[in-house]
CSV table of C-alpha atoms and ligand atoms in Angstrom, one decimal:
chain,number,residue,atom,x,y,z
P,1,MET,CA,0.1,-0.1,0.2
P,2,ARG,CA,1.3,3.2,-1.0
P,3,HIS,CA,-1.2,5.8,0.2
P,4,PHE,CA,-4.1,5.3,2.6
P,5,THR,CA,-7.0,7.7,1.8
P,6,ASN,CA,-10.2,5.4,1.7
P,7,VAL,CA,-11.4,2.0,2.4
P,8,HIS,CA,-10.3,0.5,-1.2
P,9,ASP,CA,-7.0,1.2,-0.6
P,10,ILE,CA,-6.7,-1.5,2.2
P,11,GLY,CA,-7.6,-4.3,0.2
P,12,PRO,CA,-10.2,-7.3,1.7
P,13,LEU,CA,-11.4,-6.2,5.0
P,14,ASP,CA,-11.3,-9.9,6.6
P,15,GLN,CA,-7.5,-9.6,5.8
P,16,ALA,CA,-7.0,-6.2,7.3
P,17,ILE,CA,-8.9,-6.8,10.6
P,18,LYS,CA,-7.0,-10.3,11.0
P,19,GLU,CA,-3.6,-8.1,10.5
P,20,ALA,CA,-5.2,-5.4,13.1
P,21,LEU,CA,-5.7,-8.1,15.9
P,22,GLN,CA,-2.5,-9.8,15.4
P,23,ILE,CA,-1.0,-6.2,15.8
P,24,LYS,CA,-3.2,-5.6,19.0
P,25,SER,CA,-2.3,-9.0,20.4
P,26,ASP,CA,1.6,-8.1,20.3
P,27,ARG,CA,2.0,-4.5,19.0
P,28,TYR,CA,5.8,-4.4,19.4
P,29,ALA,CA,6.2,-7.6,17.2
P,30,PHE,CA,7.5,-5.1,14.5
P,31,SER,CA,9.3,-2.4,16.3
P,32,ASP,CA,12.3,-2.6,14.0
P,33,LEU,CA,10.4,-2.2,10.8
P,34,GLY,CA,10.2,1.6,11.1
P,35,ARG,CA,13.7,2.2,12.3
P,36,ASN,CA,15.5,5.1,10.9
P,37,LYS,CA,12.1,5.9,9.1
P,38,THR,CA,10.4,9.3,10.1
P,39,LEU,CA,6.6,9.9,10.0
P,40,LEU,CA,5.7,13.7,9.6
P,41,MET,CA,2.3,14.4,10.9
P,42,ILE,CA,0.8,17.7,9.4
P,43,PHE,CA,-2.3,19.2,11.2
P,44,PHE,CA,-4.3,22.0,9.6
P,45,ASN,CA,-7.1,21.1,12.3
P,46,ASN,CA,-7.3,20.2,15.9
P,47,SER,CA,-6.9,16.8,17.3
P,48,LEU,CA,-6.8,14.7,20.6
P,49,ARG,CA,-7.2,11.1,19.5
P,50,THR,CA,-5.6,11.1,16.1
P,51,ARG,CA,-2.5,12.9,17.1
P,52,LEU,CA,-1.7,10.5,20.1
P,53,SER,CA,-2.9,7.4,18.6
P,54,THR,CA,-1.3,7.7,15.4
P,55,GLN,CA,2.1,8.9,17.2
P,56,LYS,CA,2.3,5.8,19.4
P,57,ALA,CA,1.4,3.5,16.6
P,58,ALA,CA,4.2,4.7,14.7
P,59,MET,CA,6.4,4.5,17.9
P,60,ASN,CA,5.4,1.1,18.3
P,61,LEU,CA,7.1,0.5,14.9
P,62,GLY,CA,10.3,2.1,15.9
P,63,MET,CA,9.8,5.2,13.8
P,64,ASN,CA,11.0,8.9,14.4
P,65,VAL,CA,7.8,11.4,14.4
P,66,ILE,CA,7.8,14.7,13.6
P,67,VAL,CA,4.3,16.8,14.1
P,68,LEU,CA,3.5,20.2,12.3
P,69,ASP,CA,0.7,22.3,13.3
P,70,VAL,CA,0.4,24.3,10.5
P,71,ASN,CA,-1.8,26.8,12.2
P,72,GLN,CA,0.5,27.2,15.3
P,73,GLY,CA,4.2,28.4,14.5
P,74,ALA,CA,4.5,27.6,10.6
P,75,TRP,CA,4.2,30.2,7.8
P,76,LYS,CA,0.6,30.9,7.1
P,77,LEU,CA,-0.1,28.8,4.1
P,78,GLU,CA,-1.8,29.6,0.9
P,79,THR,CA,-3.7,27.0,-0.8
P,80,GLU,CA,-5.1,28.2,-3.8
P,81,ARG,CA,-3.2,28.7,-7.3
P,82,GLY,CA,-3.2,31.9,-9.0
P,83,VAL,CA,-3.8,34.1,-6.1
P,84,ILE,CA,-1.8,37.3,-5.5
P,85,MET,CA,0.2,36.7,-2.3
P,86,ASP,CA,0.0,40.2,-0.8
P,87,GLY,CA,-1.8,39.3,2.0
P,88,ASP,CA,-1.0,37.9,5.3
P,89,LYS,CA,-0.1,34.3,3.9
P,90,SER,CA,3.8,34.0,3.7
P,91,GLU,CA,4.1,30.5,1.8
P,92,HIS,CA,2.5,28.5,-0.9
P,93,LEU,CA,1.4,25.0,-0.2
P,94,LEU,CA,3.1,24.1,-3.5
P,95,GLU,CA,6.4,24.8,-2.4
P,96,ALA,CA,5.6,23.7,1.5
P,97,ILE,CA,4.6,20.1,0.5
P,98,PRO,CA,7.7,19.2,-1.4
P,99,VAL,CA,9.6,20.5,1.5
P,100,MET,CA,8.1,18.7,4.1
P,101,GLY,CA,8.5,15.5,1.6
P,102,CYS,CA,12.3,16.2,1.9
P,103,TYR,CA,12.5,15.4,5.8
P,104,CYS,CA,10.6,12.4,6.1
P,105,ASP,CA,9.4,8.7,4.8
P,106,MET,CA,5.8,9.1,4.9
P,107,ILE,CA,3.4,11.9,5.8
P,108,GLY,CA,0.1,11.8,7.6
P,109,VAL,CA,-2.4,14.7,6.8
P,110,ARG,CA,-5.5,15.8,8.7
P,111,SER,CA,-7.2,19.0,6.3
P,112,PHE,CA,-11.1,19.2,7.2
P,113,ALA,CA,-13.5,20.4,4.8
P,114,GLY,CA,-13.6,24.1,4.7
P,115,LEU,CA,-17.9,23.7,3.8
P,116,LYS,CA,-17.9,26.8,1.6
P,117,ASP,CA,-16.9,25.2,-1.6
P,118,LYS,CA,-18.6,21.8,-2.0
P,119,LYS,CA,-16.5,20.9,-5.3
P,120,TYR,CA,-13.0,22.1,-3.5
P,121,ASP,CA,-14.1,20.0,-0.6
P,122,TYR,CA,-15.3,16.9,-2.4
P,123,GLU,CA,-12.3,16.7,-5.0
P,124,GLU,CA,-10.1,16.6,-1.6
P,125,THR,CA,-7.6,19.4,-3.3
P,126,VAL,CA,-5.3,19.5,-0.1
P,127,LEU,CA,-5.0,15.8,0.4
P,128,ASN,CA,-4.5,15.4,-3.5
P,129,GLN,CA,-1.7,18.0,-3.5
P,130,PHE,CA,0.1,16.2,-0.9
P,131,ILE,CA,-0.1,12.9,-2.7
P,132,LYS,CA,1.0,14.5,-5.8
P,133,TYR,CA,3.9,17.0,-4.8
P,134,SER,CA,5.4,15.6,-1.6
P,135,GLY,CA,6.9,12.4,-3.3
P,136,LYS,CA,6.3,10.3,-0.3
P,137,PRO,CA,3.3,8.0,0.7
P,138,VAL,CA,0.4,9.9,2.2
P,139,PHE,CA,-2.3,8.8,4.8
P,140,SER,CA,-5.5,10.5,5.5
P,141,MET,CA,-5.7,11.6,9.4
P,142,GLU,CA,-9.1,13.1,8.3
P,143,ALA,CA,-9.7,14.7,5.1
P,144,ALA,CA,-12.5,16.6,3.6
P,145,THR,CA,-14.8,13.6,2.7
P,146,ARG,CA,-13.3,10.9,4.8
P,147,HIS,CA,-11.8,9.8,8.1
P,148,PRO,CA,-10.6,6.3,7.0
P,149,LEU,CA,-8.4,5.4,10.3
P,150,GLN,CA,-11.5,6.2,12.3
P,151,SER,CA,-13.7,4.0,10.2
P,152,PHE,CA,-11.2,1.2,10.4
P,153,ALA,CA,-10.8,1.5,14.2
P,154,ASP,CA,-14.8,1.4,14.2
P,155,LEU,CA,-14.9,-1.7,12.1
P,156,ILE,CA,-12.3,-3.4,14.4
P,157,THR,CA,-14.6,-2.5,17.6
P,158,ILE,CA,-17.9,-4.0,16.0
P,159,GLU,CA,-15.6,-6.8,15.1
P,160,GLU,CA,-14.7,-7.5,18.7
P,161,TYR,CA,-18.1,-6.9,19.9
P,162,LYS,CA,-20.5,-8.4,17.7
P,163,THR,CA,-22.2,-11.4,19.0
P,164,LYS,CA,-24.1,-12.1,15.7
P,165,GLU,CA,-22.7,-12.8,12.0
P,166,ARG,CA,-24.8,-9.9,10.6
P,167,PRO,CA,-25.4,-7.6,13.2
P,168,LYS,CA,-27.7,-4.6,12.6
P,169,VAL,CA,-25.5,-1.4,12.6
P,170,VAL,CA,-27.4,2.1,12.5
P,171,LEU,CA,-25.6,5.2,11.6
P,172,SER,CA,-27.6,8.0,13.4
P,173,TRP,CA,-27.6,11.7,12.9
P,174,ALA,CA,-27.7,13.8,16.1
P,175,PRO,CA,-28.0,17.5,17.0
P,176,HIS,CA,-25.1,19.9,17.3
P,177,PRO,CA,-24.6,23.7,17.6
P,178,LYS,CA,-21.8,24.2,14.7
P,179,ALA,CA,-21.6,22.9,11.1
P,180,LEU,CA,-19.5,19.7,10.8
P,181,PRO,CA,-17.9,17.8,8.0
P,182,GLN,CA,-19.3,15.0,6.5
P,183,ALA,CA,-16.3,13.2,6.5
P,184,VAL,CA,-17.0,10.7,9.6
P,185,PRO,CA,-20.7,9.4,8.3
P,186,ASN,CA,-19.3,9.3,4.7
P,187,SER,CA,-16.3,7.1,5.5
P,188,PHE,CA,-18.1,4.9,8.1
P,189,ALA,CA,-20.9,4.1,5.5
P,190,GLU,CA,-18.0,4.0,2.9
P,191,TRP,CA,-16.5,0.8,5.3
P,192,MET,CA,-19.9,-0.4,6.3
P,193,ASN,CA,-21.1,-1.1,2.8
P,194,GLN,CA,-18.0,-3.3,2.4
P,195,THR,CA,-19.4,-5.7,5.0
P,196,ASP,CA,-22.3,-7.6,5.0
P,197,TYR,CA,-23.6,-6.0,8.2
P,198,ASP,CA,-27.2,-4.9,8.0
P,199,PHE,CA,-26.4,-1.2,7.8
P,200,VAL,CA,-29.1,1.6,8.2
P,201,ILE,CA,-28.5,5.3,8.2
P,202,THR,CA,-31.2,7.6,9.8
P,203,HIS,CA,-31.3,11.2,9.9
P,204,PRO,CA,-34.0,14.3,9.5
P,205,HIS,CA,-35.0,15.3,6.1
P,206,GLY,CA,-32.4,17.6,4.5
P,207,TYR,CA,-29.3,15.8,5.7
P,208,GLU,CA,-28.9,13.2,2.9
P,209,LEU,CA,-25.4,12.2,2.4
P,210,ASP,CA,-23.4,11.9,-1.0
P,211,PRO,CA,-25.2,8.8,-2.7
P,212,GLN,CA,-21.6,7.5,-3.4
P,213,PHE,CA,-21.2,6.9,0.4
P,214,VAL,CA,-24.7,5.9,1.1
P,215,GLY,CA,-24.4,3.1,-1.4
P,216,ASN,CA,-26.6,0.2,-0.8
P,217,ALA,CA,-27.5,1.2,3.1
P,218,LYS,CA,-31.1,1.4,4.0
P,219,VAL,CA,-31.9,5.2,4.8
P,220,GLU,CA,-34.8,5.6,7.4
P,221,TYR,CA,-36.2,9.1,8.4
P,222,ASP,CA,-38.2,7.5,11.7
P,223,GLN,CA,-35.1,7.3,14.0
P,224,ASP,CA,-37.1,5.3,16.3
P,225,LYS,CA,-38.0,2.7,13.5
P,226,ALA,CA,-34.1,2.4,12.8
P,227,PHE,CA,-33.3,1.7,16.2
P,228,GLU,CA,-35.6,-1.1,16.4
P,229,GLY,CA,-33.5,-4.1,16.9
P,230,ALA,CA,-30.2,-2.6,16.4
P,231,ASP,CA,-27.0,-4.0,17.8
P,232,PHE,CA,-24.8,-1.2,17.5
P,233,ILE,CA,-25.8,2.3,17.4
P,234,TYR,CA,-23.2,5.0,16.0
P,235,ALA,CA,-24.1,8.5,16.5
P,236,LYS,CA,-22.7,11.5,14.7
P,237,ASN,CA,-23.6,14.8,13.5
P,238,TRP,CA,-23.0,16.5,10.2
P,239,SER,CA,-23.9,19.3,8.2
P,240,ALA,CA,-25.9,19.4,5.1
P,241,TYR,CA,-24.6,18.0,1.9
P,242,ALA,CA,-27.5,18.6,-0.6
P,243,ASP,CA,-27.6,22.0,-2.5
P,244,PRO,CA,-28.5,24.9,-1.6
P,245,ASN,CA,-27.5,24.4,2.0
P,246,TYR,CA,-24.1,22.5,1.6
P,247,GLY,CA,-22.2,22.9,5.0
P,248,GLN,CA,-25.0,24.4,6.9
P,249,VAL,CA,-26.7,23.6,10.1
P,250,ILE,CA,-30.1,23.2,9.2
P,251,ASN,CA,-31.7,21.5,12.1
P,252,THR,CA,-30.7,21.0,15.8
P,253,ASP,CA,-33.5,19.3,17.1
P,254,ARG,CA,-32.8,17.6,20.5
P,255,ALA,CA,-35.5,14.9,20.0
P,256,TRP,CA,-32.6,13.2,17.7
P,257,THR,CA,-30.4,13.1,20.7
P,258,VAL,CA,-29.5,9.5,21.5
P,259,ASP,CA,-31.3,8.8,24.8
P,260,SER,CA,-32.3,5.6,27.1
P,261,ARG,CA,-35.6,5.6,25.5
P,262,LYS,CA,-34.2,5.0,22.3
P,263,MET,CA,-31.7,2.6,23.1
P,264,ALA,CA,-34.2,0.7,24.8
P,265,LEU,CA,-35.8,0.0,21.2
P,266,THR,CA,-32.5,-1.8,20.3
P,267,ASP,CA,-31.3,-5.1,21.0
P,268,ASN,CA,-29.3,-4.2,24.0
P,269,ALA,CA,-27.0,-2.3,21.2
P,270,TYR,CA,-23.8,-0.9,22.1
P,271,PHE,CA,-23.2,2.9,21.6
P,272,MET,CA,-20.3,4.3,19.5
P,273,HIS,CA,-19.2,7.8,18.5
P,274,CYS,CA,-16.0,8.6,17.3
P,275,LEU,CA,-15.4,11.6,20.0
P,276,PRO,CA,-15.1,14.4,20.7
P,277,VAL,CA,-18.9,14.3,21.7
P,278,ARG,CA,-20.9,16.6,23.2
P,279,ARG,CA,-23.1,15.4,25.9
P,280,ASN,CA,-26.7,16.0,26.1
P,281,MET,CA,-26.8,17.2,22.3
P,282,ILE,CA,-25.5,14.0,20.7
P,283,VAL,CA,-26.0,11.9,23.7
P,284,THR,CA,-27.2,12.0,27.1
P,285,ASP,CA,-24.7,11.3,30.2
P,286,GLU,CA,-26.7,8.3,31.1
P,287,VAL,CA,-26.2,6.6,27.7
P,288,ILE,CA,-22.4,7.4,27.2
P,289,GLU,CA,-21.9,6.2,30.8
P,290,SER,CA,-23.8,3.2,30.6
P,291,PRO,CA,-22.2,-0.4,30.3
P,292,ARG,CA,-23.0,-0.6,26.7
P,293,SER,CA,-21.1,2.4,25.8
P,294,ILE,CA,-18.0,1.2,23.8
P,295,VAL,CA,-16.4,4.8,22.8
P,296,ILE,CA,-13.3,4.3,24.9
P,297,PRO,CA,-12.4,0.8,23.6
P,298,GLU,CA,-13.4,2.4,20.1
P,299,ALA,CA,-10.8,5.4,20.7
P,300,ALA,CA,-8.4,3.0,21.9
P,301,ASN,CA,-8.6,0.7,18.4
P,302,ARG,CA,-7.6,4.2,16.7
P,303,GLU,CA,-3.9,3.0,17.6
P,304,ILE,CA,-4.4,-0.5,16.2
P,305,SER,CA,-5.7,0.9,12.8
P,306,ALA,CA,-3.3,3.5,12.7
P,307,GLN,CA,-0.4,0.8,13.3
P,308,THR,CA,-1.8,-1.7,10.4
P,309,VAL,CA,-1.9,1.2,8.1
P,310,ILE,CA,1.6,2.6,9.1
P,311,LYS,CA,2.8,-1.3,8.9
P,312,ARG,CA,1.7,-1.8,5.4
P,313,ILE,CA,2.8,1.2,3.9
P,314,LEU,CA,6.4,0.7,5.8
P,315,SER,CA,6.5,-2.6,4.4
P,316,GLU,CA,6.3,-1.4,0.8
P,317,LEU,CA,8.8,1.4,1.2
P,318,VAL,CA,11.7,1.5,-1.3
P,319,ASP,CA,14.8,2.0,0.5
K,1,CP,N1,-12.1,11.0,16.5
K,1,CP,C1,-11.1,11.8,16.3
K,1,CP,O1,-10.5,11.7,15.0
K,1,CP,O2,-10.4,12.4,17.2
K,1,CP,P1,-9.7,13.8,17.3
K,1,CP,O3,-10.5,14.8,16.4
K,1,CP,O4,-9.7,14.3,18.6
K,1,CP,O5,-8.4,13.3,16.4
């Protein structure tokens, strides 16, 4: 694997899950693989889990790690071509990227959707510039349209906790005060559609996701109905995808907050969320603190998904 930006880059999921669980059982088994290799992690946006878990994963493999927060201490970067750079941006991404590539063996990039220009976001302009101009393998640490390391960790978690061969997994929109990208739900749907799970997406009218990610999922606008018999509830907020409301909050209806009454409709489902989560907007205290909440093991699996991906990239590096 050269680059990792979506589910298709990782190949058969059963093999990826097997490899991930082997890594989890002995995460230092390949601690020489990354010796004298450097991972550069570039953050255009904030992070807690991705930053810590990916760095830990690289360290488990013996790598050196450099972390750059682009908006804290680096030159302010211009990302558009053709701009007359007479403002506050001192450096263009098209010089910065190949320079960054000089100092490392692979690059992890976090660059969220701006939610202003759907075409710019959905073409994955920033991530693809890193792939094109860095000369190094690149993996996504959440880009404009997908969060594949999160989705891989989610899949590992479901595989660990499922008690049925074909569990019912429900992705539920939940309210949030700010406009959030569609990357996590897009990506979760993309990965779930590669499994044979019974996969359902529920959201209010107006929050339809890009059909390329919805795929064969069942879309149910009645949240209670969607929750009936579910084995896993995956809550997440996202802003509108459909025009003319792209990137906007069109509803903060707290009737969609995941609470104990709704969880009682399920088949004793596990509660999942990628975190960070706004309590009593997305999910009540009672549900997230319940024994059926698996948000912490889910976050712990971020180290495993990252280590599996970095190990595969390292394995194909040409010295
Ligand atoms: N879930 C996730 O990506 O968390 P961070 O934004 O804290 O990295």
